[in-house]
Amino acid sequence: MGGCWSQTKDQFDNLEKHTQWGIDFVEKYTKFVKERSEIELNYARQIRNLSKKYQPKKKEEDDNKYTWCRAFHSTLNELNDYAGQHELIAENMTSQIIAELMRYAQEIKTERKAHFHDGRKAQQQVEASWKQLESCKRKFERDCKEADRAQQYFEKLDADINVTKADVEKARQQAQMRHQMASDSKNEYSSCLQKFNQEQNEHYYTIIPNIFQKIQAMEEKRIERMGESLKTFAEVDRQILPIIGKCLDGITQVAESIEPKNDSSQVIESYKSGFEPPGDVEFEDYGQAMKRTVSETSLTNSRSDNKADRSSKGKSKTLWPFIKKNKGSNPEDFSHLPPEQRRKKLQAKIDDINKDIQKEMDQRDALTKMKEVYVKNPQMGDPNSVDPRLAEIAHNIEKLQAEAQKFEGWLAEVEGRMPVKSDPLKRTSVLYETQNSTPPTNNNCQKRLLSKTLNNLTDPKLLNGSVYTYFIYGLIAFLPIFSVGANEGTISVVEGELLYVIEEDKGDGWTRIRRNEEEEGYVPTSYVEVFLDSNAKGAITYI
C-alpha cells in the first residue's frame, strides 16, 4: 500500500494535527487574498480620487481647445477606467477565491471532524477489547494460581495420616473446583484473545486504513483546491491585462495626437487682440509753434502746457496699446479685453442667453399645451393654476431678451456695426429734439453706444476741466475733454466737415485729426468715415 496513509496507522494523533494545520493554512491563505483585495480597492479608490482631483473645472473647459490639454484629460479618463479594472480584481477575488475558500473551509472542517470521530471510535473499540482481554488474562492467571494452591493443599492433606478422610475429600473437591474455574478462565481468555486479535487486525488493516484513505483524499482535495485558488489568483490579474493594455494604449494614442503647431494656432486665435501695431513716430518741429483748439472754458489753455502735453503724447504713441487689467471683478461688457477677445466673449454670452430664452420658450409652450388640455378636460386640472408660472416665464423671457439686446449692442459696437443713419438734421438742442422730433432710425444700439461714450467721458479720472460740444446724429451732447496719456484734448466738429487724419485709432475708440495747421484734437472713431484724398495722406469726414 505504497503512498497510502494507512502506513501511518500508528500516527493517528500526528495526522490529526497535520490535517488541522492544513485547514489553518487555507484560512490563512483566505485572509491573505482578502487583504490583497482590500489593497486593490484602496488603490482603485486612490486612483479615482486622483483622476477626479485633476479633472478640469468648469472655468477650465476652454483649455480643451489645446491638444495637449485634451490628451491629459483623456489620460485622466483612461486612468479612471484603469482604476475600474483594479476594482474588478477585488470583486473577482472576493467572489471566486475568498467566498469559495470560506465555504470550502467549513466543509472540510465538518468532513475532517467526521473522519477523525470514526477513527477515534474505532480506536476506542480496540482499546476496550484490549482491556477485556487483559481482564480475562488476569482472571485466568488468578484462577490458575488458586487451582495450583488448592491442588497443593489437597496433596498435603492426603499425605497426612492424622487428617480425616472427610477433610481429604473436601480438599480434593476444592482442588477440582479450582481446576475447573481455571479451565473456564482459560477458555474465556482464549476466546477474548481470539476476538481481540481479530478486532485488532480489522482495526489496523481495514477500519483505520479506510478512515485514513478518506482523510488522505480530503487532504489531497484541499491541496488541489489550494492550487486552483493560486491559479485563479493569477488569472484574476491576467483577465484585466488586456483592458489595462487598452487603457495604456489609449494614453499612448492621445499622447501621439498632440499637435504643437495646432496648439500654437489656438493660442494666436485665443489671444489676438485685433489691434494694429503702432505707426511710425512723426517728427515734431518745436521750432514752429502749433496752436491747438481748446474750449473757451478750458482751465488748461496754456500754450506751454499744450506743448508739454504734445511732447508727452508723441512719446506715448510709440507704445503698443495695451489694455489695462481690472484688478477687481471684470466689467459686464468685457471692455477690459482686446477687441477680438471681447467680440468672442460677447458672442458666447449672447449664445448662452439665447439658449436660456429657448428653454424658457419651450417651457412656456409646454405649459400652454397643458393649459389647453385642462381647459378641454377640467377634471385633469385647473387651467388657472398654470397662469402664475406662465407669467413668471414671460417675465423671464422679457428679462433675458433685454439682456440679449444689451449684449448685442456691445457686440455691434465692438464689430463696428453702425445703425442706419437718418436724414441730416439741423443743429438743435437736446430739449428741442426730445420734445419736437422723432428719434433717428437706429433705436437701442445707438442709444447704448452714446450712453457708453458719455459714461466713459464723464469718468472723474478722465476729466481735465474743459467741455466740448459734439453733434451726434443731430443731437447736441455736452461732453468733457477725454484725456489720453496726458492732457491732450478733443476737438469739436460738424457734420460733413473735411478733416485730416494724423493718427489712426489704436483701439481706444478715438482718432486724432487736424482741421488746419493750428487745430488738432481727438474725435470718436465710431462717428467718422475715413477715405483717401488725392491731395493728402488721408482724410475723414464727420458723420
Coordinates of C-alpha atoms in Angstrom, one line a residue:
M1 CA 0.0 0.0 0.0
G2 CA 2.8 2.4 -1.0
G3 CA 1.8 6.0 -0.9
C4 CA -1.2 5.3 1.3
W5 CA -1.7 7.0 4.7
S6 CA -2.6 3.6 6.1
Q7 CA 1.2 3.1 6.5
T8 CA 0.9 5.8 9.2
K9 CA -1.8 3.9 11.1
D10 CA 0.2 4.2 14.3
Q11 CA 0.4 8.1 13.8
F12 CA -3.2 8.9 14.3
D13 CA -2.6 11.9 16.6
N14 CA 0.1 13.3 14.3
L15 CA -2.1 13.1 11.3
E16 CA -4.9 14.8 13.2
K17 CA -2.5 17.7 13.9
H18 CA -1.3 17.8 10.3
T19 CA -4.8 18.0 8.8
Q20 CA -5.7 20.7 11.3
W21 CA -2.7 22.7 10.2
G22 CA -3.8 22.3 6.6
I23 CA -7.2 23.8 7.4
D24 CA -5.5 26.6 9.3
F25 CA -3.3 27.2 6.2
V26 CA -6.4 27.5 4.0
E27 CA -7.8 30.1 6.4
K28 CA -4.5 31.9 6.4
Y29 CA -4.4 32.0 2.6
T30 CA -8.0 33.2 2.5
K31 CA -7.0 36.1 4.8
F32 CA -4.1 36.9 2.5
V33 CA -6.4 37.1 -0.5
K34 CA -8.8 39.3 1.4
E35 CA -6.1 41.7 2.3
R36 CA -4.9 41.7 -1.3
S37 CA -8.5 42.5 -2.3
E38 CA -8.6 45.4 0.1
I39 CA -5.3 46.8 -1.3
E40 CA -6.8 46.7 -4.8
L41 CA -9.9 48.5 -3.6
N42 CA -7.9 51.2 -1.8
Y43 CA -5.6 51.6 -4.8
A44 CA -8.5 51.9 -7.2
R45 CA -10.1 54.5 -4.8
Q46 CA -6.9 56.5 -4.7
I47 CA -6.6 56.4 -8.5
R48 CA -10.2 57.5 -8.9
N49 CA -9.7 60.3 -6.4
L50 CA -6.5 61.4 -8.2
S51 CA -8.3 61.4 -11.5
K52 CA -11.2 63.4 -10.1
K53 CA -8.9 65.8 -8.4
Y54 CA -7.2 66.8 -11.7
Q55 CA -10.4 66.8 -13.8
P56 CA -10.9 70.2 -15.4
K57 CA -13.1 72.6 -13.5
K58 CA -15.9 74.4 -15.3
K59 CA -13.8 77.6 -15.7
E60 CA -11.1 75.5 -17.3
E61 CA -13.2 74.0 -20.0
D62 CA -11.8 76.3 -22.6
D63 CA -8.5 74.5 -22.2
N64 CA -9.9 71.7 -24.2
K65 CA -9.1 73.6 -27.4
Y66 CA -5.5 72.6 -26.9
T67 CA -4.5 69.1 -28.0
W68 CA -2.1 68.7 -25.0
C69 CA -4.9 69.6 -22.6
R70 CA -7.3 67.2 -24.3
A71 CA -4.6 64.5 -24.1
F72 CA -4.2 65.0 -20.4
H73 CA -7.9 64.9 -19.8
S74 CA -8.2 61.7 -21.9
T75 CA -5.4 60.3 -19.8
L76 CA -7.4 61.0 -16.7
N77 CA -10.4 59.2 -18.2
E78 CA -8.3 56.2 -19.1
L79 CA -6.9 56.3 -15.6
N80 CA -10.4 56.2 -14.2
D81 CA -11.1 53.0 -16.4
Y82 CA -7.7 51.7 -15.1
A83 CA -9.0 52.1 -11.6
G84 CA -12.2 50.2 -12.5
Q85 CA -10.1 47.2 -13.5
H86 CA -8.5 47.1 -10.1
E87 CA -11.9 47.2 -8.6
L88 CA -12.8 44.3 -10.8
I89 CA -9.7 42.4 -9.4
A90 CA -11.0 42.9 -5.9
E91 CA -14.5 41.9 -6.9
N92 CA -13.4 38.7 -8.6
M93 CA -11.0 37.7 -5.8
T94 CA -13.9 38.1 -3.3
S95 CA -16.3 36.1 -5.3
Q96 CA -14.0 33.5 -6.9
I97 CA -11.5 32.9 -4.1
I98 CA -12.4 34.3 -0.8
A99 CA -16.1 33.2 -0.8
E100 CA -15.3 29.8 -2.2
L101 CA -12.4 29.1 0.3
M102 CA -14.5 30.2 3.2
R103 CA -17.3 27.9 2.2
Y104 CA -14.8 25.1 1.5
A105 CA -13.1 25.6 4.9
Q106 CA -16.3 25.0 6.6
E107 CA -17.0 21.8 4.6
I108 CA -13.5 20.4 5.2
K109 CA -13.8 21.1 8.9
T110 CA -17.0 19.1 9.1
E111 CA -15.6 16.3 7.0
R112 CA -12.4 16.1 9.0
K113 CA -14.3 16.0 12.2
A114 CA -16.4 13.1 11.0
H115 CA -13.4 11.1 9.8
F116 CA -11.4 11.5 13.0
H117 CA -14.5 10.8 15.0
D118 CA -14.8 7.4 13.2
G119 CA -11.1 6.8 13.7
R120 CA -11.3 7.7 17.4
K121 CA -14.3 5.5 17.8
A122 CA -12.5 2.5 16.2
Q123 CA -9.5 3.2 18.4
Q124 CA -11.7 3.2 21.5
Q125 CA -13.3 0.0 20.4
V126 CA -9.9 -1.7 20.1
E127 CA -8.8 -0.3 23.4
A128 CA -12.0 -1.6 25.0
S129 CA -11.3 -5.1 23.5
W130 CA -7.8 -4.9 24.8
K131 CA -8.9 -4.1 28.3
Q132 CA -11.4 -7.0 28.1
L133 CA -8.5 -9.3 27.0
E134 CA -6.3 -8.1 29.8
S135 CA -9.2 -8.7 32.3
C136 CA -9.7 -12.3 31.0
K137 CA -5.9 -12.8 31.1
R138 CA -5.7 -11.7 34.8
K139 CA -8.7 -13.8 35.7
F140 CA -7.2 -16.9 34.1
E141 CA -3.9 -16.2 35.8
R142 CA -5.6 -15.8 39.1
D143 CA -7.7 -18.9 38.7
C144 CA -4.6 -20.9 37.8
K145 CA -2.8 -19.8 40.9
E146 CA -5.9 -20.6 43.0
A147 CA -6.2 -24.1 41.4
D148 CA -2.5 -24.7 42.0
R149 CA -2.8 -23.8 45.7
A150 CA -5.9 -25.9 46.1
Q151 CA -4.0 -28.9 44.5
Q152 CA -1.1 -28.4 46.8
Y153 CA -3.4 -28.2 49.8
F154 CA -5.2 -31.4 48.7
E155 CA -1.9 -33.3 48.3
K156 CA -0.7 -32.2 51.7
L157 CA -3.9 -33.4 53.4
D158 CA -3.9 -36.6 51.5
A159 CA -0.3 -37.4 52.7
D160 CA -1.1 -36.6 56.3
I161 CA -2.3 -39.7 58.2
N162 CA -3.7 -37.7 61.0
V163 CA -6.2 -35.9 58.7
T164 CA -9.7 -37.4 58.4
K165 CA -10.9 -38.8 55.2
A166 CA -13.6 -36.2 55.1
D167 CA -11.2 -33.4 55.2
V168 CA -9.2 -35.0 52.4
E169 CA -12.3 -35.4 50.3
K170 CA -13.2 -31.9 50.9
A171 CA -9.8 -30.7 49.8
R172 CA -9.9 -32.8 46.7
Q173 CA -13.3 -31.4 45.7
Q174 CA -12.0 -27.9 46.3
A175 CA -9.0 -28.6 44.1
Q176 CA -11.2 -30.0 41.4
M177 CA -13.4 -26.9 41.5
R178 CA -10.4 -24.6 41.2
H179 CA -9.1 -26.5 38.3
Q180 CA -12.5 -26.2 36.6
M181 CA -12.5 -22.5 37.2
A182 CA -9.0 -22.2 35.8
S183 CA -10.1 -24.2 32.8
D184 CA -13.1 -21.9 32.3
S185 CA -10.9 -18.8 32.6
K186 CA -8.6 -20.3 30.2
N187 CA -11.3 -20.8 27.7
E188 CA -12.7 -17.3 28.2
Y189 CA -9.2 -15.8 27.9
S190 CA -8.6 -17.8 24.7
S191 CA -11.9 -16.5 23.4
C192 CA -11.1 -12.9 24.3
L193 CA -7.7 -13.2 22.8
Q194 CA -9.0 -14.6 19.6
K195 CA -11.7 -11.8 19.5
F196 CA -9.1 -9.1 20.3
N197 CA -6.7 -10.3 17.6
Q198 CA -9.5 -10.3 15.1
E199 CA -10.6 -6.8 16.0
Q200 CA -7.1 -5.5 16.1
N201 CA -6.4 -7.0 12.8
E202 CA -9.6 -5.5 11.4
H203 CA -8.8 -2.2 13.0
Y204 CA -5.3 -1.8 11.7
Y205 CA -5.8 -3.4 8.3
T206 CA -9.4 -2.4 7.4
I207 CA -11.1 0.2 9.6
I208 CA -8.2 2.6 10.1
P209 CA -6.8 2.3 6.6
N210 CA -10.2 3.1 5.2
I211 CA -10.5 6.1 7.5
F212 CA -7.1 7.3 6.7
Q213 CA -7.7 6.9 3.0
K214 CA -10.7 9.2 3.3
I215 CA -8.6 11.7 5.3
Q216 CA -5.9 11.4 2.7
A217 CA -8.4 12.1 -0.1
M218 CA -9.7 15.0 1.9
E219 CA -6.2 16.4 2.4
E220 CA -5.3 15.9 -1.3
K221 CA -8.5 17.7 -2.3
R222 CA -7.6 20.5 0.0
I223 CA -4.2 20.8 -1.6
E224 CA -5.8 20.7 -5.1
R225 CA -8.2 23.4 -4.1
M226 CA -5.2 25.5 -2.9
G227 CA -3.6 25.0 -6.3
E228 CA -6.8 26.0 -8.1
S229 CA -7.1 29.1 -5.9
L230 CA -3.5 30.1 -6.6
K231 CA -4.2 29.7 -10.3
T232 CA -7.3 31.8 -10.0
F233 CA -5.3 34.4 -8.1
A234 CA -3.1 34.7 -11.2
E235 CA -6.0 34.5 -13.7
V236 CA -7.9 37.3 -12.0
D237 CA -5.0 39.6 -12.7
R238 CA -4.4 38.2 -16.1
Q239 CA -8.0 38.8 -17.2
I240 CA -7.8 42.5 -16.8
L241 CA -4.4 42.9 -18.5
P242 CA -6.0 43.3 -22.0
I243 CA -8.2 46.1 -20.7
I244 CA -5.4 47.7 -18.8
G245 CA -3.4 47.4 -22.0
K246 CA -6.2 49.2 -23.9
C247 CA -6.1 51.9 -21.3
L248 CA -2.4 52.4 -21.7
D249 CA -2.8 52.2 -25.5
G250 CA -5.4 55.0 -25.2
I251 CA -3.0 57.1 -23.2
T252 CA -0.3 56.5 -25.9
Q253 CA -2.7 57.4 -28.7
V254 CA -3.8 60.6 -27.2
A255 CA -0.2 61.5 -26.4
E256 CA 0.6 60.9 -30.1
S257 CA -2.3 63.0 -31.1
I258 CA -0.8 66.2 -29.6
E259 CA -0.2 68.8 -32.3
P260 CA 2.1 71.6 -31.1
K261 CA 1.6 73.7 -34.3
N262 CA -2.2 73.4 -33.9
D263 CA -1.9 74.4 -30.3
S264 CA 0.2 77.4 -31.2
S265 CA -2.5 78.4 -33.7
Q266 CA -5.1 78.1 -30.9
V267 CA -3.0 80.5 -28.8
I268 CA -3.0 83.0 -31.6
E269 CA -6.7 82.6 -32.1
S270 CA -7.4 82.9 -28.3
Y271 CA -5.2 86.0 -27.7
K272 CA -5.1 88.0 -30.8
S273 CA -6.3 91.5 -29.9
G274 CA -7.3 93.0 -33.2
F275 CA -5.1 96.0 -32.6
E276 CA -2.9 97.2 -35.3
P277 CA 0.8 97.8 -34.5
P278 CA 1.6 101.5 -33.8
G279 CA 2.7 103.5 -36.7
D280 CA 6.0 105.4 -37.1
V281 CA 6.6 108.3 -34.8
E282 CA 6.4 111.5 -36.7
F283 CA 8.9 114.3 -36.3
E284 CA 7.6 117.2 -34.4
D285 CA 9.1 120.5 -35.1
Y286 CA 9.2 122.6 -31.9
G287 CA 10.5 125.5 -33.8
Q288 CA 7.1 126.1 -35.4
A289 CA 4.5 126.7 -32.7
M290 CA 1.2 124.9 -33.2
K291 CA -2.0 126.4 -31.9
R292 CA -4.4 123.8 -30.6
T293 CA -8.0 124.4 -30.4
V294 CA -9.4 124.2 -26.9
S295 CA -12.6 125.3 -25.2
E296 CA -13.1 128.8 -24.0
T297 CA -13.9 127.3 -20.7
S298 CA -10.8 125.2 -20.6
L299 CA -8.8 125.5 -17.5
T300 CA -5.6 124.3 -19.2
N301 CA -5.3 126.6 -22.3
S302 CA -1.7 127.4 -21.6
R303 CA 0.4 127.1 -24.8
S304 CA 3.3 125.8 -22.7
D305 CA 1.1 123.1 -21.2
N306 CA -0.1 122.1 -24.6
K307 CA 3.5 121.8 -25.9
A308 CA 4.3 119.6 -22.9
D309 CA 1.2 117.5 -23.5
R310 CA 2.0 117.2 -27.2
S311 CA 5.5 116.0 -26.3
S312 CA 4.1 113.5 -23.9
K313 CA 1.6 112.3 -26.4
G314 CA 4.3 111.9 -29.0
K315 CA 6.1 109.6 -26.7
S316 CA 3.1 107.6 -25.8
K317 CA 2.3 107.0 -29.5
T318 CA 5.3 104.7 -29.8
L319 CA 3.8 102.3 -27.3
W320 CA 1.6 99.4 -28.1
P321 CA -2.0 100.0 -27.0
F322 CA -2.0 97.6 -24.0
I323 CA -5.3 97.0 -22.3
K324 CA -5.3 97.7 -18.5
K325 CA -6.5 94.8 -16.5
N326 CA -9.1 95.4 -13.8
K327 CA -7.8 94.0 -10.5
G328 CA -11.4 93.7 -9.3
S329 CA -14.3 92.0 -11.0
N330 CA -14.3 92.2 -14.8
P331 CA -16.8 94.6 -16.3
E332 CA -20.0 93.1 -17.7
D333 CA -19.4 94.3 -21.2
F334 CA -15.9 92.7 -21.3
S335 CA -14.4 96.1 -22.1
H336 CA -11.2 95.0 -20.3
L337 CA -10.5 92.7 -23.2
P338 CA -8.9 93.4 -26.6
P339 CA -11.5 93.8 -29.4
E340 CA -11.2 90.3 -30.8
Q341 CA -11.4 88.6 -27.5
R342 CA -14.2 90.9 -26.4
R343 CA -16.1 90.0 -29.5
K344 CA -15.8 86.3 -28.8
K345 CA -16.9 86.7 -25.2
L346 CA -19.9 88.8 -26.2
Q347 CA -20.9 86.4 -28.9
A348 CA -20.6 83.5 -26.4
K349 CA -22.7 85.4 -23.9
I350 CA -25.4 86.1 -26.4
D351 CA -25.5 82.4 -27.5
D352 CA -25.9 81.4 -23.8
I353 CA -28.7 83.9 -23.3
N354 CA -30.4 82.7 -26.5
K355 CA -30.2 79.1 -25.2
D356 CA -31.8 80.2 -21.9
I357 CA -34.5 82.1 -23.9
Q358 CA -35.2 78.9 -25.9
K359 CA -35.5 76.8 -22.8
E360 CA -38.0 79.3 -21.3
M361 CA -40.0 79.4 -24.5
D362 CA -40.1 75.6 -24.6
Q363 CA -41.4 75.6 -21.0
R364 CA -43.9 78.2 -22.0
D365 CA -45.1 76.1 -25.0
A366 CA -45.4 73.0 -22.8
L367 CA -47.4 74.9 -20.1
T368 CA -49.6 76.4 -22.8
K369 CA -50.4 73.0 -24.2
M370 CA -51.1 71.8 -20.6
K371 CA -53.4 74.7 -20.0
E372 CA -55.3 73.8 -23.3
V373 CA -55.7 70.2 -22.1
Y374 CA -57.0 71.5 -18.7
V375 CA -59.5 73.8 -20.5
K376 CA -60.8 70.9 -22.6
N377 CA -60.7 68.4 -19.7
P378 CA -61.3 70.3 -16.4
Q379 CA -61.2 67.0 -14.4
M380 CA -57.5 66.8 -15.2
G381 CA -56.6 70.1 -13.6
D382 CA -57.3 73.7 -13.0
P383 CA -56.3 75.9 -16.1
N384 CA -55.8 78.9 -13.8
S385 CA -53.1 77.0 -11.8
V386 CA -50.8 77.4 -14.8
D387 CA -51.1 81.1 -15.1
P388 CA -48.6 82.1 -12.3
R389 CA -45.9 80.0 -13.9
L390 CA -46.7 81.3 -17.4
A391 CA -46.4 84.9 -16.1
E392 CA -43.1 84.1 -14.4
I393 CA -41.8 82.6 -17.6
A394 CA -43.0 85.6 -19.6
H395 CA -41.1 87.9 -17.2
N396 CA -38.0 85.7 -17.5
I397 CA -38.1 85.8 -21.3
E398 CA -38.6 89.6 -21.3
K399 CA -35.6 89.9 -18.9
L400 CA -33.4 87.6 -21.0
Q401 CA -34.4 89.4 -24.2
A402 CA -33.4 92.7 -22.7
E403 CA -30.2 91.2 -21.6
A404 CA -29.6 89.8 -25.1
Q405 CA -30.2 93.3 -26.6
K406 CA -27.8 94.8 -24.2
F407 CA -25.0 92.4 -25.2
E408 CA -25.9 92.7 -28.9
G409 CA -25.5 96.5 -28.6
W410 CA -22.0 95.9 -27.2
L411 CA -21.3 93.4 -29.9
A412 CA -22.4 95.9 -32.6
E413 CA -20.1 98.4 -31.0
V414 CA -17.0 96.2 -31.0
E415 CA -17.7 94.9 -34.5
G416 CA -18.0 98.5 -35.7
R417 CA -21.6 97.9 -37.0
M418 CA -23.3 101.3 -37.2
P419 CA -27.1 101.8 -37.2
V420 CA -28.9 103.1 -40.2
K421 CA -28.4 106.8 -40.5
S422 CA -31.4 109.2 -40.6
D423 CA -31.5 112.2 -42.8
P424 CA -29.2 115.0 -41.7
L425 CA -30.8 117.1 -39.1
K426 CA -30.1 120.7 -38.3
R427 CA -28.4 121.5 -35.1
T428 CA -30.9 121.8 -32.3
S429 CA -30.8 121.5 -28.6
V430 CA -31.4 118.2 -26.8
L431 CA -34.5 119.6 -25.3
Y432 CA -35.9 120.5 -28.8
E433 CA -35.1 117.0 -30.2
T434 CA -36.7 115.4 -27.2
Q435 CA -39.9 117.4 -27.4
N436 CA -40.4 118.1 -31.0
S437 CA -38.9 115.5 -33.2
T438 CA -38.8 111.7 -33.7
P439 CA -35.6 110.0 -32.7
P440 CA -33.3 108.9 -35.5
T441 CA -33.7 105.4 -37.0
N442 CA -31.5 103.1 -35.0
N443 CA -33.0 102.7 -31.6
N444 CA -31.4 100.9 -28.7
C445 CA -28.0 100.2 -30.2
Q446 CA -27.4 103.9 -31.0
K447 CA -28.6 104.9 -27.6
R448 CA -26.4 102.4 -25.8
L449 CA -23.4 103.5 -27.8
L450 CA -24.0 107.1 -27.0
S451 CA -24.7 106.3 -23.3
K452 CA -21.4 104.3 -23.1
T453 CA -19.5 107.2 -24.7
L454 CA -21.0 109.6 -22.2
N455 CA -20.3 107.3 -19.3
N456 CA -16.7 106.8 -20.3
L457 CA -16.1 110.5 -20.8
T458 CA -17.7 111.6 -17.5
D459 CA -15.3 109.4 -15.5
P460 CA -13.7 111.7 -13.0
K461 CA -10.3 110.2 -13.9
L462 CA -10.7 111.4 -17.4
L463 CA -11.8 115.0 -16.8
N464 CA -9.5 118.0 -17.2
G465 CA -12.0 120.7 -16.7
S466 CA -13.0 121.6 -20.3
V467 CA -16.2 121.0 -22.1
Y468 CA -16.8 120.5 -25.8
T469 CA -19.9 120.1 -28.0
Y470 CA -20.4 117.0 -30.2
F471 CA -23.1 116.7 -32.8
I472 CA -24.2 113.1 -32.9
Y473 CA -27.0 112.3 -35.3
G474 CA -28.4 115.7 -34.9
L475 CA -28.3 115.6 -31.1
I476 CA -26.2 118.1 -29.1
A477 CA -24.2 116.4 -26.3
F478 CA -22.1 118.3 -23.9
L479 CA -19.0 116.1 -23.2
P480 CA -15.9 116.8 -21.2
I481 CA -12.5 116.5 -22.6
F482 CA -11.2 113.0 -22.9
S483 CA -7.7 112.8 -21.7
V484 CA -5.3 110.3 -23.2
G485 CA -2.0 109.8 -21.6
A486 CA -1.5 113.5 -20.6
N487 CA -3.9 116.4 -21.2
E488 CA -4.5 116.0 -24.9
G489 CA -7.9 117.4 -25.8
T490 CA -10.7 116.7 -28.1
I491 CA -12.0 118.9 -30.8
S492 CA -15.5 119.9 -31.9
V493 CA -16.6 119.2 -35.4
V494 CA -19.7 119.5 -37.5
E495 CA -21.4 117.1 -40.0
G496 CA -19.8 116.9 -43.4
E497 CA -16.7 118.7 -42.3
L498 CA -13.5 117.6 -44.1
L499 CA -10.6 116.9 -41.7
Y500 CA -7.2 115.3 -41.9
V501 CA -6.1 112.1 -40.1
I502 CA -2.8 112.4 -38.3
E503 CA -3.2 109.4 -36.1
E504 CA -5.5 106.4 -36.7
D505 CA -7.5 104.7 -33.9
K506 CA -5.2 102.4 -31.9
G507 CA -8.0 100.5 -30.3
D508 CA -9.1 103.1 -27.7
G509 CA -12.1 104.4 -29.8
W510 CA -10.5 107.8 -30.7
T511 CA -8.9 109.1 -33.8
R512 CA -6.6 112.1 -33.9
I513 CA -7.4 114.7 -36.6
R514 CA -6.3 118.1 -37.8
R515 CA -8.6 120.9 -39.1
N516 CA -5.8 123.3 -40.1
E517 CA -2.2 123.9 -39.3
E518 CA -3.1 125.1 -35.8
E519 CA -6.0 123.0 -34.7
E520 CA -5.6 119.3 -33.6
G521 CA -7.7 117.0 -31.4
Y522 CA -9.5 113.7 -30.9
V523 CA -12.9 112.7 -32.1
P524 CA -14.8 109.4 -31.6
T525 CA -13.8 106.9 -34.3
S526 CA -17.4 105.4 -34.4
Y527 CA -18.8 108.6 -35.9
V528 CA -16.3 109.3 -38.7
E529 CA -15.6 107.8 -42.1
V530 CA -12.1 107.6 -43.4
F531 CA -11.2 107.8 -47.1
L532 CA -8.2 108.6 -49.2
D533 CA -7.7 112.1 -50.7
S534 CA -5.5 112.5 -53.8
N535 CA -4.0 115.7 -52.3
A536 CA -3.4 114.4 -48.8
K537 CA -2.2 111.4 -47.0
G538 CA -5.6 110.7 -45.5
A539 CA -8.8 112.5 -44.6
I540 CA -12.0 111.9 -42.7
T541 CA -15.4 113.4 -42.9
Y542 CA -17.6 113.7 -39.8
I543 CA -20.9 111.9 -40.0

